[in-house]
mmCIF file of C-alpha atoms in Angstrom:
data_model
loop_
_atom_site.group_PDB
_atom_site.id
_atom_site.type_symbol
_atom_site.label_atom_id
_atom_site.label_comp_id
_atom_site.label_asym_id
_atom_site.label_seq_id
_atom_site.Cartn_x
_atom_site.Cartn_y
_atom_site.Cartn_z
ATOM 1 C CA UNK A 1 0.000 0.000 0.000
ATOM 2 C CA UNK A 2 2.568 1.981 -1.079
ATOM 3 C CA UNK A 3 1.832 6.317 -1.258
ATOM 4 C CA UNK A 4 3.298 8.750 -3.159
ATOM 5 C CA UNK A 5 7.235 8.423 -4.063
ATOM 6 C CA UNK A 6 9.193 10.918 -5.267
ATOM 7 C CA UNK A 7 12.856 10.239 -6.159
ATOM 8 C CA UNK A 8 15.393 10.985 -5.550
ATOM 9 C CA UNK A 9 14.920 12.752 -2.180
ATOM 10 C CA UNK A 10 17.571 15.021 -2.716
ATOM 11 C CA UNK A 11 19.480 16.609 -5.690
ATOM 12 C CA UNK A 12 22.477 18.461 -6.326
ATOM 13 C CA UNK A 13 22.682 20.501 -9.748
ATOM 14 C CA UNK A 14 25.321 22.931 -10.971
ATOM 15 C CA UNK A 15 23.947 26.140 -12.421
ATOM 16 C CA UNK A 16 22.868 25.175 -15.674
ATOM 17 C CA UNK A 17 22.399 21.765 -15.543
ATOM 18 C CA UNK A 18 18.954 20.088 -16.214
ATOM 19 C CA UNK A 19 17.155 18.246 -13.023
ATOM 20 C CA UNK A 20 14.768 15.531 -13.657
ATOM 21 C CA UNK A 21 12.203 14.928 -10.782
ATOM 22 C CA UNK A 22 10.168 11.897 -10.687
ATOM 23 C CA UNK A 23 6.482 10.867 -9.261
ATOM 24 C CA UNK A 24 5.047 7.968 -8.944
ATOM 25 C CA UNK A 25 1.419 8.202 -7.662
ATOM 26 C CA UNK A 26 -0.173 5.560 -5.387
ATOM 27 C CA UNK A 27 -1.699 3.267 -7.022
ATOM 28 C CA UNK A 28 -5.694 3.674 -8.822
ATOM 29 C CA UNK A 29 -4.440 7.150 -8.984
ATOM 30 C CA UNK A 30 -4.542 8.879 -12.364
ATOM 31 C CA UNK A 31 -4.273 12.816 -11.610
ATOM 32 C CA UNK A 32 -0.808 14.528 -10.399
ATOM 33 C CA UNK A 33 0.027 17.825 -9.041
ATOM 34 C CA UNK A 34 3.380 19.574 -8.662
ATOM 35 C CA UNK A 35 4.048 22.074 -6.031
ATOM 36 C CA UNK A 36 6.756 23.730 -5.537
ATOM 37 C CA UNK A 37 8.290 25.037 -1.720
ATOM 38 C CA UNK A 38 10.888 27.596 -1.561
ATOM 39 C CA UNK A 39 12.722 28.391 1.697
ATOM 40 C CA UNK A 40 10.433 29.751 4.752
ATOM 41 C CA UNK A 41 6.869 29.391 2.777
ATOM 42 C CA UNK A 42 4.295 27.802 1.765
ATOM 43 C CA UNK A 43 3.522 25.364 -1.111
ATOM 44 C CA UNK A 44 2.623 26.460 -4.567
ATOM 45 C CA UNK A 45 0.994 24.952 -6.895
ATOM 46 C CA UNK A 46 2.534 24.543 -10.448
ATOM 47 C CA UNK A 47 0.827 21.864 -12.366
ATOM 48 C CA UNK A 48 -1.622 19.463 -12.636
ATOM 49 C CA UNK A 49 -1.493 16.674 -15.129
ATOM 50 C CA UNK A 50 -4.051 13.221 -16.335
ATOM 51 C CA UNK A 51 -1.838 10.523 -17.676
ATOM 52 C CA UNK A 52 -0.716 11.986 -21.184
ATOM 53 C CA UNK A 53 -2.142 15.301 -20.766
ATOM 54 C CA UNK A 54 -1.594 18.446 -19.157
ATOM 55 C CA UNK A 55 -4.576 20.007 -17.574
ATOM 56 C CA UNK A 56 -2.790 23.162 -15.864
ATOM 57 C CA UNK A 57 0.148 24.676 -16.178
ATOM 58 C CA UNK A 58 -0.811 28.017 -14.913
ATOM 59 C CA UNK A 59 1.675 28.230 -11.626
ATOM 60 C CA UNK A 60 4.483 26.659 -13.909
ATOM 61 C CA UNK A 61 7.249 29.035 -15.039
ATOM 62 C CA UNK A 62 7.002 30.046 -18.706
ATOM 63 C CA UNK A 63 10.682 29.303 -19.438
ATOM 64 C CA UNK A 64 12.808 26.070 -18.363
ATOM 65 C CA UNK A 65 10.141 23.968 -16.364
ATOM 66 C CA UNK A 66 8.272 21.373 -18.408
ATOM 67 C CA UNK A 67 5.960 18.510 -17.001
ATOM 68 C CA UNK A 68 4.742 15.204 -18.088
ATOM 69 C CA UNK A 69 2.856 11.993 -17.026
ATOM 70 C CA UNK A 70 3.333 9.266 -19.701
ATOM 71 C CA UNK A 71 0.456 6.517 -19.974
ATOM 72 C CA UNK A 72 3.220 4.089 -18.312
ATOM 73 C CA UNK A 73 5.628 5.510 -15.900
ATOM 74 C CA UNK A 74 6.319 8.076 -13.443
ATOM 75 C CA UNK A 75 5.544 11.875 -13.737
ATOM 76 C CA UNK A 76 8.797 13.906 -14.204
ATOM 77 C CA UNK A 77 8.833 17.375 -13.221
ATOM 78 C CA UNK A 78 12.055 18.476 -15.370
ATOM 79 C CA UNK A 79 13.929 21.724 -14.944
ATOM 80 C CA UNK A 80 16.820 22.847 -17.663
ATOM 81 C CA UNK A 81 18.891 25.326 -17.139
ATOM 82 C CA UNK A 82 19.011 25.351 -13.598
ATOM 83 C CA UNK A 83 19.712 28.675 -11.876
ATOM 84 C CA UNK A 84 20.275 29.283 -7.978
ATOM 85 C CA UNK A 85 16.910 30.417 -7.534
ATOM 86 C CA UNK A 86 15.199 27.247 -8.356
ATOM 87 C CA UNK A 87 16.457 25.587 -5.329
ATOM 88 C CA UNK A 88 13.435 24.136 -3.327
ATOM 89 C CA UNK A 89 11.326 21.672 -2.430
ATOM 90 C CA UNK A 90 9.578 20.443 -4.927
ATOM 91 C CA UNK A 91 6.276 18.205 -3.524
ATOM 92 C CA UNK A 92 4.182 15.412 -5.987
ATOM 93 C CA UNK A 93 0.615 14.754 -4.996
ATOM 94 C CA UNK A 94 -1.910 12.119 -6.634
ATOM 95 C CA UNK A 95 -5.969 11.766 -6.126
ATOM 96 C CA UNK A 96 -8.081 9.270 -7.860
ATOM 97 C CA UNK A 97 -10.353 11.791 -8.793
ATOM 98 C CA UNK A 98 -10.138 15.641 -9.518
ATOM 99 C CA UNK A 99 -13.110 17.456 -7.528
ATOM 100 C CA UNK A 100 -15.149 18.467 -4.238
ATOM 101 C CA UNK A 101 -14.276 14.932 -2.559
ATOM 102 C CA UNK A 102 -10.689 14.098 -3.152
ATOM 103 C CA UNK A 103 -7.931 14.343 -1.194
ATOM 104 C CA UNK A 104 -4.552 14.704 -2.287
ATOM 105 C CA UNK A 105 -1.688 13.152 -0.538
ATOM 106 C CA UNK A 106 1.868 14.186 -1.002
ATOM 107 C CA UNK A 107 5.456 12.604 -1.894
ATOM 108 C CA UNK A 108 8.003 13.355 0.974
ATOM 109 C CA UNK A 109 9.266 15.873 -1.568
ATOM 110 C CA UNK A 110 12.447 15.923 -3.791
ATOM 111 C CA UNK A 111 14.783 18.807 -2.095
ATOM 112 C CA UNK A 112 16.955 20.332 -5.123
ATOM 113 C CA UNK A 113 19.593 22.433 -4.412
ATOM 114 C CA UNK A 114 21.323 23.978 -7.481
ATOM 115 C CA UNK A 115 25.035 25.351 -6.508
ATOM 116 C CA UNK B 1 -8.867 35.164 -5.595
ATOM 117 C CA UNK B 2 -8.109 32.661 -2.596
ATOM 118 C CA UNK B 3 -5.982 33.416 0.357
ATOM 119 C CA UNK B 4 -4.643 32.172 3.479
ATOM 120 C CA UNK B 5 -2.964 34.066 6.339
ATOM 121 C CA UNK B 6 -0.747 31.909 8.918
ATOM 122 C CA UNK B 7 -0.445 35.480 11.447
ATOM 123 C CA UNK B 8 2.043 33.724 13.614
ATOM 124 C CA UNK B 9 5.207 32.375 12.059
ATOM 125 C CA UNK B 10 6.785 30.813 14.962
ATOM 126 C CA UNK B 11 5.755 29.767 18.199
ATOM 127 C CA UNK B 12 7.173 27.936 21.270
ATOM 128 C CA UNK B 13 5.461 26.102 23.802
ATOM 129 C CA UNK B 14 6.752 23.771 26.670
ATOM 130 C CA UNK B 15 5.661 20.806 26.897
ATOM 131 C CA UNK B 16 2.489 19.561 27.961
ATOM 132 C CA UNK B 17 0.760 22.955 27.463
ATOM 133 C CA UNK B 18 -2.115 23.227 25.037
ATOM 134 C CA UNK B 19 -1.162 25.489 21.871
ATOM 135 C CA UNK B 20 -3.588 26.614 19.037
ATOM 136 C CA UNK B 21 -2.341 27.525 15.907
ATOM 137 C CA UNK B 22 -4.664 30.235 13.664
ATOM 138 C CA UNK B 23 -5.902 30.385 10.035
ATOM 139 C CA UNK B 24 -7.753 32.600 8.304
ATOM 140 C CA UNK B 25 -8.616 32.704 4.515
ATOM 141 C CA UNK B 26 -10.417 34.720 2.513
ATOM 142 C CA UNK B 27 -12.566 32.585 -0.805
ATOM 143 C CA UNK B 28 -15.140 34.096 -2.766
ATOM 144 C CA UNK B 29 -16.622 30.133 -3.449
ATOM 145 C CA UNK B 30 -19.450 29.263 -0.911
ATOM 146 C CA UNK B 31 -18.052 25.904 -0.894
ATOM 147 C CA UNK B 32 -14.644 25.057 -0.182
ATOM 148 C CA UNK B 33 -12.532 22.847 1.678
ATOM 149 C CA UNK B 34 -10.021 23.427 3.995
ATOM 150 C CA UNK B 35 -7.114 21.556 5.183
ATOM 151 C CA UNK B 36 -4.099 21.256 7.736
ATOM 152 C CA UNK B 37 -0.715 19.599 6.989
ATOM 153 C CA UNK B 38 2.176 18.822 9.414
ATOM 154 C CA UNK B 39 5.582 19.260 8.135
ATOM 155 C CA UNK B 40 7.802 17.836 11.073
ATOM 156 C CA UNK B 41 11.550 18.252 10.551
ATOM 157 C CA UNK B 42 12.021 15.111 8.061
ATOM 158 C CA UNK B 43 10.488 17.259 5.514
ATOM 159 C CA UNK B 44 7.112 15.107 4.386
ATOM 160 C CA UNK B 45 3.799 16.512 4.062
ATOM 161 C CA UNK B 46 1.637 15.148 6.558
ATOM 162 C CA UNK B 47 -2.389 15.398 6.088
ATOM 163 C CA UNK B 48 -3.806 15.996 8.981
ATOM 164 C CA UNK B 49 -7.886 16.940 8.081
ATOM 165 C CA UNK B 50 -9.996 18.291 5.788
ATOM 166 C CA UNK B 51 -12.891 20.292 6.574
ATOM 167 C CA UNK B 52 -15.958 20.921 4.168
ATOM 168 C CA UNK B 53 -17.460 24.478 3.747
ATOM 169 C CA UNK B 54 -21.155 23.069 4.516
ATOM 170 C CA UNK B 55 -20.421 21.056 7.709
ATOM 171 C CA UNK B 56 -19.373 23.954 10.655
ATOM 172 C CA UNK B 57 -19.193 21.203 13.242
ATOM 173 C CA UNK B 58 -15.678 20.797 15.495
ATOM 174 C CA UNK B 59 -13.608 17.722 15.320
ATOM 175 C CA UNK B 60 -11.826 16.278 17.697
ATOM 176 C CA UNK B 61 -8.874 13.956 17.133
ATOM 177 C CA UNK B 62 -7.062 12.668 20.106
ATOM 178 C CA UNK B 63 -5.031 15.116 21.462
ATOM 179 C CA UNK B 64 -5.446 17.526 18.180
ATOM 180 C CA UNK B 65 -9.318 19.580 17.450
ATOM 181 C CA UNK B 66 -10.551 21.971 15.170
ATOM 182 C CA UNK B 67 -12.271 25.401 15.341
ATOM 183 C CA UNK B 68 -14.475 26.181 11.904
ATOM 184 C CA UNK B 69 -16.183 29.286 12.667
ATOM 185 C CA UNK B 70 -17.703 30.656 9.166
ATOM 186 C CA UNK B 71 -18.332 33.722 10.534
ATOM 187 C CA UNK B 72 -14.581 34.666 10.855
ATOM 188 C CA UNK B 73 -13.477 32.774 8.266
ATOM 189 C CA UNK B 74 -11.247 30.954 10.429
ATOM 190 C CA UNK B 75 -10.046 27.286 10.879
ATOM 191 C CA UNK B 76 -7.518 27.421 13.836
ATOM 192 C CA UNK B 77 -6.197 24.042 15.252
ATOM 193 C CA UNK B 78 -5.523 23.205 18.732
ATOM 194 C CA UNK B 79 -3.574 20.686 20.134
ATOM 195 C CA UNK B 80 -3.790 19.587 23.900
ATOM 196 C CA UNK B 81 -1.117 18.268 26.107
ATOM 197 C CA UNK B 82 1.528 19.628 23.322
ATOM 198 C CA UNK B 83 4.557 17.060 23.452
ATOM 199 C CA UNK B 84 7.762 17.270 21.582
ATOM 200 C CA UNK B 85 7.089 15.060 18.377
ATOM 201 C CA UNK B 86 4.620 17.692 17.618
ATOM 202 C CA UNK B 87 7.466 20.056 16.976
ATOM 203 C CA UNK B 88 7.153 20.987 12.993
ATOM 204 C CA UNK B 89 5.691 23.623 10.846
ATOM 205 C CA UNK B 90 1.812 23.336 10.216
ATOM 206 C CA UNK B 91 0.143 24.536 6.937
ATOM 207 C CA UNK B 92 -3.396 25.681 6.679
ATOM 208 C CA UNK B 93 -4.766 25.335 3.190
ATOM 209 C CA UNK B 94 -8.108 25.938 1.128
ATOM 210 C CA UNK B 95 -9.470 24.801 -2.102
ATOM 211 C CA UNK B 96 -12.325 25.775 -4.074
ATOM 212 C CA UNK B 97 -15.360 24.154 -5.201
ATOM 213 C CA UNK B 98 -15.472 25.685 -8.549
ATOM 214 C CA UNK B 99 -12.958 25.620 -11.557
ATOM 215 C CA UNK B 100 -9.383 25.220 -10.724
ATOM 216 C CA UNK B 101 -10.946 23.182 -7.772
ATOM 217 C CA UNK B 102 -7.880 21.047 -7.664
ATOM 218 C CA UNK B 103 -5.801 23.499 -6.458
ATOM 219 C CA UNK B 104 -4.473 24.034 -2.953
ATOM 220 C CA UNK B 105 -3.857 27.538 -1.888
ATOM 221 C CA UNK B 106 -1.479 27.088 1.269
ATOM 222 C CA UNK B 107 -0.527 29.588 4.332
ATOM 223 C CA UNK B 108 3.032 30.430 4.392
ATOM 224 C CA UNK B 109 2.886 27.878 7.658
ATOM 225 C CA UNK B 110 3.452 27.899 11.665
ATOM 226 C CA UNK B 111 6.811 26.601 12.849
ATOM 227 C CA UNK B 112 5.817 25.150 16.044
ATOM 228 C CA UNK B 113 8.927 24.185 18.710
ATOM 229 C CA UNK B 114 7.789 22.385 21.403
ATOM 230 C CA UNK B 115 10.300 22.632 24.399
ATOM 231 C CA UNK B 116 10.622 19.980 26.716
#
């Protein structure tokens, strides 16, 4: 009964380098959202994606970020470029169901710190 | 436009005192659902509870229980006989009913320190 995993935990990028973040949901789940946590606050929301399509991207930075969820296979969050600021948490949730009575449940996060 | 203010960003308690932690938001949805998360130091995202918009009734958990007053738009979150694994930062969070109803809007969170 295994919940949401995010790997790796943590990850170490050099300015410019690309990070790949991966989610898998727990299992019968079929919706995935992406938040992101930067130092001292509180979680934002970036994206929300169905398996093979992306629903919204609206808290996702234009430039850089890019999401998928592939019909088999995790959901990678993936990052190119990466610049000091992007250093965060970055949280995966799942649901079974997008609407008034789901529940989302988060990953224990992927920490990336880009140096 | 959703909000949700966290007014106290740290607070310390010693142990075994009762500590309540406050959240107010501000929706324009008559229904919505509200939510508290415990971050302990490990870093995970903890659920705690979710509250519906329509049902104004406390809850009690064990040592943890919930104020919903509608009237203040408020949602604060008590917990009795504080001990020190409840040291972490808690998040308040709402979500709407209508479109983009999948979306969390969080507080910026309450680092709680419990002292022992």
């Amino acid at each position: 009964n295994a919940g949401v995993m995010q790997n790796p935990r943590h990850l170490v990028r050099r300015r410019g380098q690309e990070a790949r973040l991966r989610c898998s949901p727990m299992k019968g789940h079929s919706h995935v959202y992406w938040y992101r946590q930067l130092p001292e606050e509180g979680l934002k929301f970036m994206v929300y994606l169905q398996k093979e399509n992306i629903i919204d991207e609206s808290g996702m930075p234009k430039e850089r970020f890019s999401a998928e969820f592939p019909k088999e296979g995790p959901s990678i969050l993936r990052i190119q470029q990466v610049v000091r600021g992007d250093s965060a948490a970055y949280f995966c949730a799942s649901s079974p169901l997008q609407g008034r009575n789901t529940e989302a449940f988060f990953g224990q996060g992927t920490r990336l710190t880009v140096v | 436009a959703q909000k949700v203010t966290q007014a106290q960003t740290e607070i310390s308690v010693v142990e075994k005192e009762d500590v309540t932690l406050d959240c107010v938001y501000e929706t324009r949805d008559t229904t919505y659902y509200l939510f508290w998360y415990k971050q302990p130091p490990s870093g995970e995202l903890v659920f705690l509870i979710r509250r519906n918009s329509f049902d104004e009734q406390n809850e009690i958990s064990g040592r943890y229980s919930w104020n919903f007053q509608k009237s203040t738009s408020s949602f604060n979150f008590t917990i009795t006989a504080s001990q020190v694994v409840d040291s972490a930062v808690y998040f308040c969070a709402l979500r709407n009913s209508g479109a983009g109803s999948y979306q969390l809007t969080f507080g910026k969170g309450t680092k709680l320190s419990v002292i022992p």
